[in-house]
PDB file of C-alpha atoms in Angstrom:
ATOM      1  CA  THR A   1       0.267   0.193   0.164  1.00  0.00           C
ATOM      2  CA  LEU A   2       2.840   2.857   0.816  1.00  0.00           C
ATOM      3  CA  GLU A   3       4.339   2.075  -2.522  1.00  0.00           C
ATOM      4  CA  GLY A   4       1.256   1.908  -4.451  1.00  0.00           C
ATOM      5  CA  GLY A   5       0.743   5.708  -4.665  1.00  0.00           C
ATOM      6  CA  ILE A   6      -3.259   5.146  -3.945  1.00  0.00           C
ATOM      7  CA  VAL A   7      -3.436   5.915  -0.765  1.00  0.00           C
ATOM      8  CA  SER A   8      -2.582   9.722   0.360  1.00  0.00           C
ATOM      9  CA  ALA A   9       0.351  10.657   3.178  1.00  0.00           C
ATOM     10  CA  ASP A  10      -2.251  12.101   5.315  1.00  0.00           C
ATOM     11  CA  GLU A  11      -4.201   8.644   5.382  1.00  0.00           C
ATOM     12  CA  ILE A  12      -0.691   6.763   6.237  1.00  0.00           C
ATOM     13  CA  GLN A  13      -0.232   9.479   9.044  1.00  0.00           C
ATOM     14  CA  GLN A  14      -3.747   9.015  10.197  1.00  0.00           C
ATOM     15  CA  ALA A  15      -3.086   4.964  10.381  1.00  0.00           C
ATOM     16  CA  LYS A  16       0.128   5.038  12.092  1.00  0.00           C
ATOM     17  CA  LYS A  17      -1.507   6.834  14.765  1.00  0.00           C
ATOM     18  CA  ASP A  18      -4.420   4.793  14.764  1.00  0.00           C
ATOM     19  CA  LEU A  19      -2.667   1.351  14.354  1.00  0.00           C
ATOM     20  CA  ASP A  20      -0.320  -0.576  16.213  1.00  0.00           C
ATOM     21  CA  ILE A  21       3.075  -1.310  14.514  1.00  0.00           C
ATOM     22  CA  ARG A  22       2.097  -5.185  13.754  1.00  0.00           C
ATOM     23  CA  THR A  23      -1.105  -3.794  12.210  1.00  0.00           C
ATOM     24  CA  PHE A  24       0.100  -1.060  10.272  1.00  0.00           C
ATOM     25  CA  ARG A  25       3.198  -3.243   8.764  1.00  0.00           C
ATOM     26  CA  GLN A  26       0.593  -5.785   7.731  1.00  0.00           C
ATOM     27  CA  GLU A  27      -1.928  -3.597   6.229  1.00  0.00           C
ATOM     28  CA  TYR A  28       0.024  -0.804   4.572  1.00  0.00           C
ATOM     29  CA  GLU A  29       3.634  -2.679   3.830  1.00  0.00           C
ATOM     30  CA  ALA A  30       2.057  -6.303   3.084  1.00  0.00           C
ATOM     31  CA  SER A  31       4.049  -8.017   5.821  1.00  0.00           C
ATOM     32  CA  PHE A  32       3.097 -11.609   7.158  1.00  0.00           C
ATOM     33  CA  GLU A  33       3.165 -10.807  10.953  1.00  0.00           C
ATOM     34  CA  GLN A  34       3.651 -13.917  12.923  1.00  0.00           C
ATOM     35  CA  TYR A  35       0.715 -14.216  16.235  1.00  0.00           C
ATOM     36  CA  ALA A  36       2.526 -15.932  18.780  1.00  0.00           C
ATOM     37  CA  GLY A  37       3.500 -15.355  22.082  1.00  0.00           C
ATOM     38  CA  VAL A  38       2.567 -12.849  24.822  1.00  0.00           C
ATOM     39  CA  ILE A  39      -1.131 -11.263  23.123  1.00  0.00           C
ATOM     40  CA  TYR A  40      -0.650  -7.456  23.838  1.00  0.00           C
ATOM     41  CA  TYR A  41       3.042  -7.080  23.382  1.00  0.00           C
ATOM     42  CA  ASN A  42       2.617  -2.956  23.431  1.00  0.00           C
ATOM     43  CA  PHE A  43       1.995  -3.186  27.034  1.00  0.00           C
ATOM     44  CA  ASP A  44       5.257  -2.198  29.229  1.00  0.00           C
ATOM     45  CA  PRO A  45       4.932  -1.574  32.935  1.00  0.00           C
ATOM     46  CA  ILE A  46       6.834   1.009  33.199  1.00  0.00           C
ATOM     47  CA  GLU A  47       5.881   3.522  30.179  1.00  0.00           C
ATOM     48  CA  ASN A  48       1.990   2.305  30.534  1.00  0.00           C
ATOM     49  CA  ILE A  49       1.629   2.251  34.372  1.00  0.00           C
ATOM     50  CA  LYS A  50       0.768   5.510  35.967  1.00  0.00           C
ATOM     51  CA  PRO A  51      -0.982   6.580  39.155  1.00  0.00           C
ATOM     52  CA  TYR A  52      -4.365   8.631  38.652  1.00  0.00           C
ATOM     53  CA  LYS A  53      -6.124  10.734  40.363  1.00  0.00           C
ATOM     54  CA  LEU A  54      -9.991  10.968  39.770  1.00  0.00           C
ATOM     55  CA  ASN A  55     -11.208  13.869  38.298  1.00  0.00           C
ATOM     56  CA  LYS A  56     -14.478  15.338  38.831  1.00  0.00           C
ATOM     57  CA  LYS A  57     -15.018  17.163  35.742  1.00  0.00           C
ATOM     58  CA  HIS A  58     -15.050  13.894  33.316  1.00  0.00           C
ATOM     59  CA  PRO A  59     -17.312  10.822  33.181  1.00  0.00           C
ATOM     60  CA  ILE A  60     -16.756   7.274  34.346  1.00  0.00           C
ATOM     61  CA  HIS A  61     -16.327   4.551  31.534  1.00  0.00           C
ATOM     62  CA  ILE A  62     -16.505   0.916  32.204  1.00  0.00           C
ATOM     63  CA  GLY A  63     -15.759  -2.097  30.103  1.00  0.00           C
ATOM     64  CA  LEU A  64     -17.737  -5.023  31.041  1.00  0.00           C
ATOM     65  CA  ASP A  65     -17.491  -8.801  30.803  1.00  0.00           C
ATOM     66  CA  PHE A  66     -20.218 -11.200  31.982  1.00  0.00           C
ATOM     67  CA  ASN A  67     -18.799 -14.212  33.674  1.00  0.00           C
ATOM     68  CA  ILE A  68     -20.234 -15.988  36.624  1.00  0.00           C
ATOM     69  CA  ASP A  69     -16.781 -16.207  38.323  1.00  0.00           C
ATOM     70  CA  PRO A  70     -15.987 -13.607  37.998  1.00  0.00           C
ATOM     71  CA  MET A  71     -17.632 -10.646  37.087  1.00  0.00           C
ATOM     72  CA  SER A  72     -14.917  -8.437  35.426  1.00  0.00           C
ATOM     73  CA  ALA A  73     -15.109  -4.663  35.144  1.00  0.00           C
ATOM     74  CA  CYS A  74     -12.145  -2.267  34.297  1.00  0.00           C
ATOM     75  CA  VAL A  75     -12.930   1.458  35.121  1.00  0.00           C
ATOM     76  CA  CYS A  76     -11.427   4.614  33.329  1.00  0.00           C
ATOM     77  CA  GLN A  77     -11.784   8.257  32.310  1.00  0.00           C
ATOM     78  CA  ILE A  78     -10.834   9.393  28.853  1.00  0.00           C
ATOM     79  CA  ILE A  79      -9.080  13.169  28.805  1.00  0.00           C
ATOM     80  CA  ASP A  80      -8.053  14.046  25.061  1.00  0.00           C
ATOM     81  CA  HIS A  81      -8.182  10.451  23.843  1.00  0.00           C
ATOM     82  CA  LYS A  82      -6.128   8.951  26.706  1.00  0.00           C
ATOM     83  CA  LEU A  83      -7.253   6.209  28.991  1.00  0.00           C
ATOM     84  CA  TYR A  84      -6.826   6.216  32.602  1.00  0.00           C
ATOM     85  CA  PHE A  85      -7.482   3.034  34.197  1.00  0.00           C
ATOM     86  CA  PHE A  86      -8.106   3.806  37.629  1.00  0.00           C
ATOM     87  CA  GLU A  87      -9.948   0.773  39.343  1.00  0.00           C
ATOM     88  CA  GLU A  88     -11.142  -2.783  38.486  1.00  0.00           C
ATOM     89  CA  ILE A  89     -14.017  -4.854  40.242  1.00  0.00           C
ATOM     90  CA  VAL A  90     -13.923  -8.211  40.327  1.00  0.00           C
ATOM     91  CA  ILE A  91     -16.908 -10.431  42.020  1.00  0.00           C
ATOM     92  CA  TYR A  92     -17.142 -13.803  41.890  1.00  0.00           C
ATOM     93  CA  SER A  93     -20.266 -15.820  42.153  1.00  0.00           C
ATOM     94  CA  SER A  94     -22.203 -12.697  41.239  1.00  0.00           C
ATOM     95  CA  ASN A  95     -24.512 -11.796  38.961  1.00  0.00           C
ATOM     96  CA  THR A  96     -25.549  -8.720  36.433  1.00  0.00           C
ATOM     97  CA  ASP A  97     -27.625  -7.250  39.270  1.00  0.00           C
ATOM     98  CA  GLU A  98     -24.987  -7.755  42.012  1.00  0.00           C
ATOM     99  CA  ILE A  99     -22.376  -6.062  39.931  1.00  0.00           C
ATOM    100  CA  SER A 100     -24.591  -3.227  38.903  1.00  0.00           C
ATOM    101  CA  LYS A 101     -25.605  -2.232  42.274  1.00  0.00           C
ATOM    102  CA  GLU A 102     -21.748  -2.394  43.230  1.00  0.00           C
ATOM    103  CA  ILE A 103     -21.179  -0.098  40.184  1.00  0.00           C
ATOM    104  CA  SER A 104     -24.105   2.444  41.023  1.00  0.00           C
ATOM    105  CA  GLU A 105     -23.184   2.598  44.842  1.00  0.00           C
ATOM    106  CA  LYS A 106     -19.789   3.349  44.140  1.00  0.00           C
ATOM    107  CA  TYR A 107     -20.119   5.881  41.609  1.00  0.00           C
ATOM    108  CA  ARG A 108     -23.480   7.419  42.725  1.00  0.00           C
ATOM    109  CA  GLY A 109     -24.227  10.809  41.516  1.00  0.00           C
ATOM    110  CA  TRP A 110     -21.272   9.854  38.152  1.00  0.00           C
ATOM    111  CA  LYS A 111     -22.311  10.107  34.878  1.00  0.00           C
ATOM    112  CA  ILE A 112     -21.317   6.270  33.712  1.00  0.00           C
ATOM    113  CA  PHE A 113     -20.896   4.888  30.351  1.00  0.00           C
ATOM    114  CA  ILE A 114     -20.786   0.828  30.217  1.00  0.00           C
ATOM    115  CA  TYR A 115     -19.149  -0.921  27.361  1.00  0.00           C
ATOM    116  CA  PRO A 116     -20.452  -4.910  27.834  1.00  0.00           C
ATOM    117  CA  ASP A 117     -19.923  -7.817  25.696  1.00  0.00           C
ATOM    118  CA  PRO A 118     -22.616  -7.477  22.824  1.00  0.00           C
ATOM    119  CA  ALA A 119     -23.838 -10.949  24.026  1.00  0.00           C
ATOM    120  CA  CYS A 120     -25.883  -9.117  26.834  1.00  0.00           C
ATOM    121  CA  ARG A 121     -28.534  -8.491  24.333  1.00  0.00           C
ATOM    122  CA  GLN A 122     -29.532 -12.182  24.768  1.00  0.00           C
ATOM    123  CA  ARG A 123     -32.055 -13.213  27.516  1.00  0.00           C
ATOM    124  CA  LYS A 124     -30.779 -15.231  30.122  1.00  0.00           C
ATOM    125  CA  THR A 125     -33.062 -17.807  32.608  1.00  0.00           C
ATOM    126  CA  SER A 126     -31.026 -16.592  35.253  1.00  0.00           C
ATOM    127  CA  ALA A 127     -31.901 -12.970  35.124  1.00  0.00           C
ATOM    128  CA  GLY A 128     -35.567 -13.897  35.507  1.00  0.00           C
ATOM    129  CA  GLY A 129     -36.351 -13.358  31.859  1.00  0.00           C
ATOM    130  CA  ARG A 130     -34.550 -10.105  31.536  1.00  0.00           C
ATOM    131  CA  THR A 131     -31.542  -9.767  29.730  1.00  0.00           C
ATOM    132  CA  ASP A 132     -28.010  -8.798  30.742  1.00  0.00           C
ATOM    133  CA  LEU A 133     -28.701  -5.208  28.811  1.00  0.00           C
ATOM    134  CA  SER A 134     -31.653  -4.274  30.396  1.00  0.00           C
ATOM    135  CA  ILE A 135     -30.411  -4.882  33.807  1.00  0.00           C
ATOM    136  CA  LEU A 136     -27.732  -2.271  32.979  1.00  0.00           C
ATOM    137  CA  GLN A 137     -30.300   0.324  31.657  1.00  0.00           C
ATOM    138  CA  ASN A 138     -32.561  -0.184  34.429  1.00  0.00           C
ATOM    139  CA  TYR A 139     -30.078   0.837  36.847  1.00  0.00           C
ATOM    140  CA  GLY A 140     -29.556   4.428  34.178  1.00  0.00           C
ATOM    141  CA  PHE A 141     -26.040   3.173  32.667  1.00  0.00           C
ATOM    142  CA  ILE A 142     -25.530   4.360  29.279  1.00  0.00           C
ATOM    143  CA  CYS A 143     -24.513   1.172  27.540  1.00  0.00           C
ATOM    144  CA  LYS A 144     -22.554   1.387  24.360  1.00  0.00           C
ATOM    145  CA  LEU A 145     -22.243  -1.736  22.439  1.00  0.00           C
ATOM    146  CA  ARG A 146     -21.719  -2.926  18.854  1.00  0.00           C
ATOM    147  CA  GLY A 147     -24.593  -5.191  17.182  1.00  0.00           C
ATOM    148  CA  SER A 148     -22.331  -8.123  17.118  1.00  0.00           C
ATOM    149  CA  HIS A 149     -18.928  -9.374  18.331  1.00  0.00           C
ATOM    150  CA  THR A 150     -16.148  -7.585  16.376  1.00  0.00           C
ATOM    151  CA  GLN A 151     -13.413 -10.481  15.388  1.00  0.00           C
ATOM    152  CA  VAL A 152     -11.162 -11.024  18.442  1.00  0.00           C
ATOM    153  CA  ARG A 153      -7.789 -10.141  16.200  1.00  0.00           C
ATOM    154  CA  ASP A 154      -9.482  -7.022  15.423  1.00  0.00           C
ATOM    155  CA  ARG A 155     -10.147  -6.200  19.175  1.00  0.00           C
ATOM    156  CA  ILE A 156      -6.676  -7.442  20.388  1.00  0.00           C
ATOM    157  CA  ASN A 157      -4.955  -5.321  17.659  1.00  0.00           C
ATOM    158  CA  ALA A 158      -7.395  -2.431  19.103  1.00  0.00           C
ATOM    159  CA  VAL A 159      -6.256  -2.651  22.726  1.00  0.00           C
ATOM    160  CA  ASN A 160      -2.071  -2.642  21.279  1.00  0.00           C
ATOM    161  CA  SER A 161      -2.771   0.248  19.386  1.00  0.00           C
ATOM    162  CA  LYS A 162      -4.032   2.077  22.443  1.00  0.00           C
ATOM    163  CA  LEU A 163      -0.999   0.588  24.183  1.00  0.00           C
ATOM    164  CA  LYS A 164       1.528   2.184  21.744  1.00  0.00           C
ATOM    165  CA  ASN A 165       0.831   3.150  18.111  1.00  0.00           C
ATOM    166  CA  ALA A 166       2.858   2.884  14.790  1.00  0.00           C
ATOM    167  CA  ASN A 167       4.274   6.220  16.272  1.00  0.00           C
ATOM    168  CA  GLY A 168       5.272   5.132  19.285  1.00  0.00           C
ATOM    169  CA  HIS A 169       2.587   7.038  21.317  1.00  0.00           C
ATOM    170  CA  ARG A 170       0.620   5.644  24.246  1.00  0.00           C
ATOM    171  CA  HIS A 171      -3.060   6.399  25.018  1.00  0.00           C
ATOM    172  CA  ILE A 172      -3.318   3.603  27.962  1.00  0.00           C
ATOM    173  CA  PHE A 173      -2.259   4.383  31.488  1.00  0.00           C
ATOM    174  CA  ILE A 174      -3.327   1.865  34.069  1.00  0.00           C
ATOM    175  CA  GLU A 175      -2.997   2.453  38.373  1.00  0.00           C
ATOM    176  CA  PRO A 176      -0.776   0.517  40.056  1.00  0.00           C
ATOM    177  CA  THR A 177      -3.551  -1.013  42.035  1.00  0.00           C
ATOM    178  CA  CYS A 178      -5.489  -2.717  39.157  1.00  0.00           C
ATOM    179  CA  LYS A 179      -3.141  -5.637  39.409  1.00  0.00           C
ATOM    180  CA  ILE A 180      -5.413  -8.068  37.600  1.00  0.00           C
ATOM    181  CA  LEU A 181      -5.410  -6.011  34.380  1.00  0.00           C
ATOM    182  CA  ILE A 182      -2.175  -5.709  34.588  1.00  0.00           C
ATOM    183  CA  LYS A 183      -1.231  -9.260  34.896  1.00  0.00           C
ATOM    184  CA  GLY A 184      -3.606 -10.207  32.080  1.00  0.00           C
ATOM    185  CA  LEU A 185      -1.901  -7.602  29.245  1.00  0.00           C
ATOM    186  CA  GLN A 186       1.263  -8.564  30.857  1.00  0.00           C
ATOM    187  CA  ARG A 187       0.757 -12.753  30.530  1.00  0.00           C
ATOM    188  CA  GLN A 188      -2.015 -13.543  28.597  1.00  0.00           C
ATOM    189  CA  LEU A 189      -0.433 -15.897  25.424  1.00  0.00           C
ATOM    190  CA  TYR A 190      -2.064 -17.029  22.115  1.00  0.00           C
ATOM    191  CA  LYS A 191      -2.651 -20.516  22.099  1.00  0.00           C
ATOM    192  CA  GLU A 192       0.578 -22.715  20.542  1.00  0.00           C
ATOM    193  CA  GLY A 193       0.672 -22.544  16.936  1.00  0.00           C
ATOM    194  CA  THR A 194      -2.664 -20.768  16.714  1.00  0.00           C
ATOM    195  CA  ASN A 195      -3.924 -16.657  16.682  1.00  0.00           C
ATOM    196  CA  ILE A 196      -6.195 -17.983  19.532  1.00  0.00           C
ATOM    197  CA  PRO A 197      -6.086 -16.118  22.945  1.00  0.00           C
ATOM    198  CA  GLU A 198      -5.212 -18.600  25.440  1.00  0.00           C
ATOM    199  CA  LYS A 199      -8.422 -18.793  28.283  1.00  0.00           C
ATOM    200  CA  LEU A 200      -7.451 -21.704  30.704  1.00  0.00           C
ATOM    201  CA  ASP A 201      -5.338 -19.229  32.904  1.00  0.00           C
ATOM    202  CA  GLY A 202      -8.277 -16.957  33.643  1.00  0.00           C
ATOM    203  CA  LEU A 203      -6.455 -13.840  32.260  1.00  0.00           C
ATOM    204  CA  ASP A 204      -8.645 -13.500  29.665  1.00  0.00           C
ATOM    205  CA  HIS A 205     -11.544 -11.957  31.432  1.00  0.00           C
ATOM    206  CA  MET A 206     -10.217  -8.235  32.307  1.00  0.00           C
ATOM    207  CA  ASN A 207      -8.578  -8.240  28.981  1.00  0.00           C
ATOM    208  CA  ASP A 208     -12.111  -8.518  27.345  1.00  0.00           C
ATOM    209  CA  ALA A 209     -13.653  -5.710  29.607  1.00  0.00           C
ATOM    210  CA  CYS A 210     -10.885  -3.943  28.616  1.00  0.00           C
ATOM    211  CA  GLY A 211     -11.062  -4.903  24.755  1.00  0.00           C
ATOM    212  CA  TYR A 212     -15.251  -3.932  24.702  1.00  0.00           C
ATOM    213  CA  LEU A 213     -14.458  -0.407  25.657  1.00  0.00           C
ATOM    214  CA  ILE A 214     -11.931   0.319  23.534  1.00  0.00           C
ATOM    215  CA  ASP A 215     -13.129  -1.613  20.399  1.00  0.00           C
ATOM    216  CA  TYR A 216     -16.154   0.596  20.606  1.00  0.00           C
ATOM    217  CA  LEU A 217     -14.458   3.814  20.876  1.00  0.00           C
ATOM    218  CA  TYR A 218     -11.128   3.417  19.123  1.00  0.00           C
ATOM    219  CA  PRO A 219     -11.707   0.197  16.991  1.00  0.00           C
ATOM    220  CA  VAL A 220      -9.250  -0.753  14.324  1.00  0.00           C
ATOM    221  CA  ARG A 221     -10.085   0.933  11.279  1.00  0.00           C
ATOM    222  CA  ARG A 222      -9.009   0.542   7.283  1.00  0.00           C
ATOM    223  CA  ASN A 223      -9.964   3.467   5.307  1.00  0.00           C
ATOM    224  CA  ILE A 224      -8.058   2.454   2.194  1.00  0.00           C
ATOM    225  CA  ILE A 225      -9.656   4.420  -0.709  1.00  0.00           C
ATOM    226  CA  THR A 226      -9.179   2.879  -3.726  1.00  0.00           C
ATOM    227  CA  THR A 227      -9.741   3.926  -7.307  1.00  0.00           C
ATOM    228  CA  GLU A 228     -11.954   1.988  -9.475  1.00  0.00           C
ATOM    229  CA  LEU A 229      -9.953  -0.048 -11.882  1.00  0.00           C
ATOM    230  CA  GLN A 230     -10.744   0.420 -15.563  1.00  0.00           C
ATOM    231  CA  ARG A 231     -10.945  -2.416 -17.646  1.00  0.00           C
ATOM    232  CA  TRP A 232     -10.729  -2.940 -21.056  1.00  0.00           C
ATOM    233  CA  ARG A 233     -11.603  -5.432 -23.668  1.00  0.00           C
ATOM    234  CA  VAL A 234     -10.784  -6.271 -27.316  1.00  0.00           C
ATOM    235  CA  LEU A 235     -14.109  -6.424 -29.613  1.00  0.00           C
ATOM    236  CA  GLU A 236     -14.175  -7.971 -33.195  1.00  0.00           C
ATOM    237  CA  HIS A 237     -12.793  -6.422 -35.952  1.00  0.00           C
ATOM    238  CA  GLY A 238     -10.533  -4.323 -33.783  1.00  0.00           C
ATOM    239  CA  ILE A 239     -13.528  -2.250 -32.775  1.00  0.00           C
TER     240      ILE A 239
END
């Protein structure tokens, strides 16, 4: 793409801001990237871990993963497109009502945006015939979610691009007290020989919660504008 002459220099610079280095190389330099080892390879325990003090001028944003053991939520504020994760909520043997109540009481009076797993639209008998989405909305939360799941790789790439984009700029900062999120970003691996995230070690729940939030607000974009190809054909009698 870089050598084709079709994509403008402005778009290439924008792509470097939006994408992590592996995705940029794959999308714009025709590089075959190997997805192996640590999933969130752009996480740096020095650069991405920073203390943060809650700012009353900004609303609360929460990524939420539904799971009985545990329900996982990562809490942040967003300032100038930088995400500051300052708290995490983990409740075992829980349900949507319980974590909704916990969030509501902990951040009473705040404007709260929640970015849940898109599967929350499905009815659950354990919720008395209600959906997880309707429960969240009944607590007054502003719910932001896609109509269907994004591909897992795209969600991972979105997180990696905010951890550090192709220009080397970081937009995710995590309080040192968010130990589960930090551990997950540091240690979650791909299954050997695949690009499928390993889930057996339990590191995926908080990572998924973080991913739902970032993928909704800052998805991987592919804005390549192509020109229509001119097709030629030879007619009878050379006409």
